[in-house]
Amino acid sequence: MPSENRVKNEIQRDTLANKKVMKLKITSGDKVVKAILYENPTTKDFIAQLPLTVDMEDFAGKEKIFYPPKKLSTAARKAVSDPKIGDINVYAPGGNIAIFYGSYSGSRDLIRIGRITECIDVINVTGTVKNVYFELVEQ
């Protein structure tokens, strides 16, 4: 598990590399997860479906997944060779969105659309997380 300082440094580098930072708020009950979104065609398709309430299922004990109402563009697909805990990805073949809370290996089928910046522990729980609300928020 990476140290909290290392994760914060990676988030800061990601934020600085992305000049147009879009922020995502993910609410589960009274808990809030904050994230940044990256600028690409897949992210734009996702944003167009917000706000959105979904149930997030556990997958392989390392990610929470859900299927958006409409399939997202996968034109920007490329290998994600440097996977990080907290990444928000679209798995192109299945069309699901996956938020990683455990380690995983790279894949040519993932499109990174964002990154959790605060409170990833909210999704690092056993089983399905119900009624999770996603919304774009002002910077």
Short mmCIF file of C-alpha atoms in Angstrom, two decimals:
data_model
loop_
_atom_site.label_atom_id
_atom_site.label_comp_id
_atom_site.label_asym_id
_atom_site.label_seq_id
_atom_site.Cartn_x
_atom_site.Cartn_y
_atom_site.Cartn_z
CA MET A 1 0.00 0.00 0.00
CA PRO A 2 1.52 3.38 -0.97
CA SER A 3 2.16 5.91 1.75
CA GLU A 4 -0.33 8.75 2.17
CA ASN A 5 2.38 11.34 1.33
CA ARG A 6 3.31 9.50 -1.87
CA VAL A 7 -0.34 9.40 -2.95
CA LYS A 8 -0.73 13.14 -2.18
CA ASN A 9 2.40 13.93 -4.24
CA GLU A 10 1.07 11.89 -7.18
CA ILE A 11 -2.28 13.70 -6.97
CA GLN A 12 -0.54 17.08 -6.93
CA ARG A 13 1.52 16.14 -10.03
CA ASP A 14 -1.65 14.89 -11.78
CA THR A 15 -3.47 18.13 -10.94
CA LEU A 16 -0.61 20.32 -12.19
CA ALA A 17 -0.33 18.29 -15.42
CA ASN A 18 -4.04 18.81 -16.08
CA LYS A 19 -4.49 22.52 -16.70
CA LYS A 20 -8.28 22.29 -16.98
CA VAL A 21 -9.13 20.48 -13.76
CA MET A 22 -12.71 19.31 -13.43
CA LYS A 23 -13.82 18.19 -10.01
CA LEU A 24 -16.09 15.29 -9.19
CA LYS A 25 -17.95 14.81 -5.91
CA ILE A 26 -18.99 11.26 -5.03
CA THR A 27 -21.42 10.95 -2.12
CA SER A 28 -22.28 7.75 -0.26
CA GLY A 29 -24.63 8.38 2.66
CA ASP A 30 -23.05 11.15 4.70
CA LYS A 31 -19.53 10.50 3.34
CA VAL A 32 -17.96 12.43 0.46
CA VAL A 33 -15.20 11.35 -1.91
CA LYS A 34 -13.48 14.04 -3.98
CA ALA A 35 -11.88 13.45 -7.36
CA ILE A 36 -10.43 15.24 -10.37
CA LEU A 37 -11.42 14.34 -13.92
CA TYR A 38 -9.07 14.32 -16.91
CA GLU A 39 -9.86 15.93 -20.22
CA ASN A 40 -10.54 13.30 -22.90
CA PRO A 41 -13.53 12.15 -25.02
CA THR A 42 -14.47 9.38 -22.57
CA THR A 43 -14.58 11.83 -19.66
CA LYS A 44 -16.76 14.21 -21.68
CA ASP A 45 -19.25 11.37 -22.30
CA PHE A 46 -19.26 10.58 -18.57
CA ILE A 47 -19.81 14.22 -17.58
CA ALA A 48 -22.77 14.42 -19.97
CA GLN A 49 -24.51 11.74 -17.85
CA LEU A 50 -24.04 13.57 -14.53
CA PRO A 51 -25.55 13.83 -12.00
CA LEU A 52 -25.88 10.10 -11.61
CA THR A 53 -26.87 7.69 -8.81
CA VAL A 54 -25.58 4.11 -9.03
CA ASP A 55 -24.86 1.00 -6.99
CA MET A 56 -21.14 0.16 -7.04
CA GLU A 57 -20.31 -3.55 -6.97
CA ASP A 58 -17.07 -4.97 -5.64
CA PHE A 59 -14.88 -6.62 -8.26
CA ALA A 60 -11.92 -8.83 -7.38
CA GLY A 61 -11.44 -7.19 -3.97
CA LYS A 62 -9.60 -4.25 -5.55
CA GLU A 63 -12.11 -2.13 -7.40
CA LYS A 64 -15.68 -0.87 -7.31
CA ILE A 65 -17.49 -0.95 -10.64
CA PHE A 66 -20.72 0.32 -12.15
CA TYR A 67 -22.24 0.68 -15.60
CA PRO A 68 -23.26 4.17 -16.74
CA PRO A 69 -26.72 4.43 -18.36
CA LYS A 70 -25.19 5.06 -21.82
CA LYS A 71 -22.01 3.51 -23.18
CA LEU A 72 -19.04 5.88 -23.14
CA SER A 73 -16.71 6.65 -26.06
CA THR A 74 -13.66 4.40 -26.09
CA ALA A 75 -11.81 6.17 -28.92
CA ALA A 76 -9.14 7.41 -26.50
CA ARG A 77 -8.25 3.88 -25.35
CA LYS A 78 -4.58 3.29 -24.67
CA ALA A 79 -2.55 1.14 -22.33
CA VAL A 80 -2.64 2.23 -18.69
CA SER A 81 0.87 1.13 -17.79
CA ASP A 82 1.26 2.99 -14.51
CA PRO A 83 -1.82 2.01 -12.50
CA LYS A 84 -2.46 3.77 -9.22
CA ILE A 85 -4.82 3.24 -6.32
CA GLY A 86 -7.50 5.90 -6.68
CA ASP A 87 -7.64 5.81 -10.49
CA ILE A 88 -11.05 6.11 -12.12
CA ASN A 89 -11.05 4.15 -15.36
CA VAL A 90 -13.41 2.90 -18.02
CA TYR A 91 -12.93 -0.74 -18.98
CA ALA A 92 -13.49 -0.49 -22.74
CA PRO A 93 -14.67 -4.05 -23.54
CA GLY A 94 -17.28 -4.09 -20.76
CA GLY A 95 -18.20 -0.41 -20.71
CA ASN A 96 -18.03 -0.26 -16.93
CA ILE A 97 -16.42 2.40 -14.79
CA ALA A 98 -13.91 1.05 -12.28
CA ILE A 99 -12.53 2.90 -9.27
CA PHE A 100 -9.46 1.11 -7.95
CA TYR A 101 -8.84 0.91 -4.21
CA GLY A 102 -6.36 -1.99 -4.45
CA SER A 103 -3.28 -2.66 -6.56
CA TYR A 104 -3.73 -3.86 -10.12
CA SER A 105 -1.59 -4.32 -13.20
CA GLY A 106 -1.69 -2.24 -16.37
CA SER A 107 -4.08 -2.97 -19.21
CA ARG A 108 -4.55 -1.83 -22.78
CA ASP A 109 -8.31 -1.96 -22.21
CA LEU A 110 -8.50 0.84 -19.62
CA ILE A 111 -9.13 4.52 -20.22
CA ARG A 112 -8.19 6.73 -17.29
CA ILE A 113 -10.82 9.41 -16.76
CA GLY A 114 -9.93 10.67 -13.30
CA ARG A 115 -8.40 10.18 -9.88
CA ILE A 116 -9.66 10.17 -6.31
CA THR A 117 -8.05 13.01 -4.35
CA GLU A 118 -9.71 12.58 -0.92
CA CYS A 119 -11.44 9.87 1.11
CA ILE A 120 -10.89 6.74 -1.00
CA ASP A 121 -11.64 4.70 2.14
CA VAL A 122 -15.35 5.30 1.53
CA ILE A 123 -15.25 2.79 -1.35
CA ASN A 124 -12.69 0.46 0.22
CA VAL A 125 -15.39 -1.65 1.87
CA THR A 126 -16.69 -5.17 1.40
CA GLY A 127 -19.61 -5.72 -0.95
CA THR A 128 -21.87 -3.40 -2.89
CA VAL A 129 -22.12 0.29 -2.02
CA LYS A 130 -25.68 1.41 -2.77
CA ASN A 131 -27.01 4.79 -3.90
CA VAL A 132 -23.70 6.44 -4.71
CA TYR A 133 -24.24 9.93 -6.13
CA PHE A 134 -21.82 11.40 -8.70
CA GLU A 135 -21.87 15.10 -9.57
CA LEU A 136 -19.59 17.65 -11.19
CA VAL A 137 -18.72 20.51 -8.84
CA GLU A 138 -17.34 24.01 -9.29
CA GLN A 139 -13.62 24.53 -8.85
#
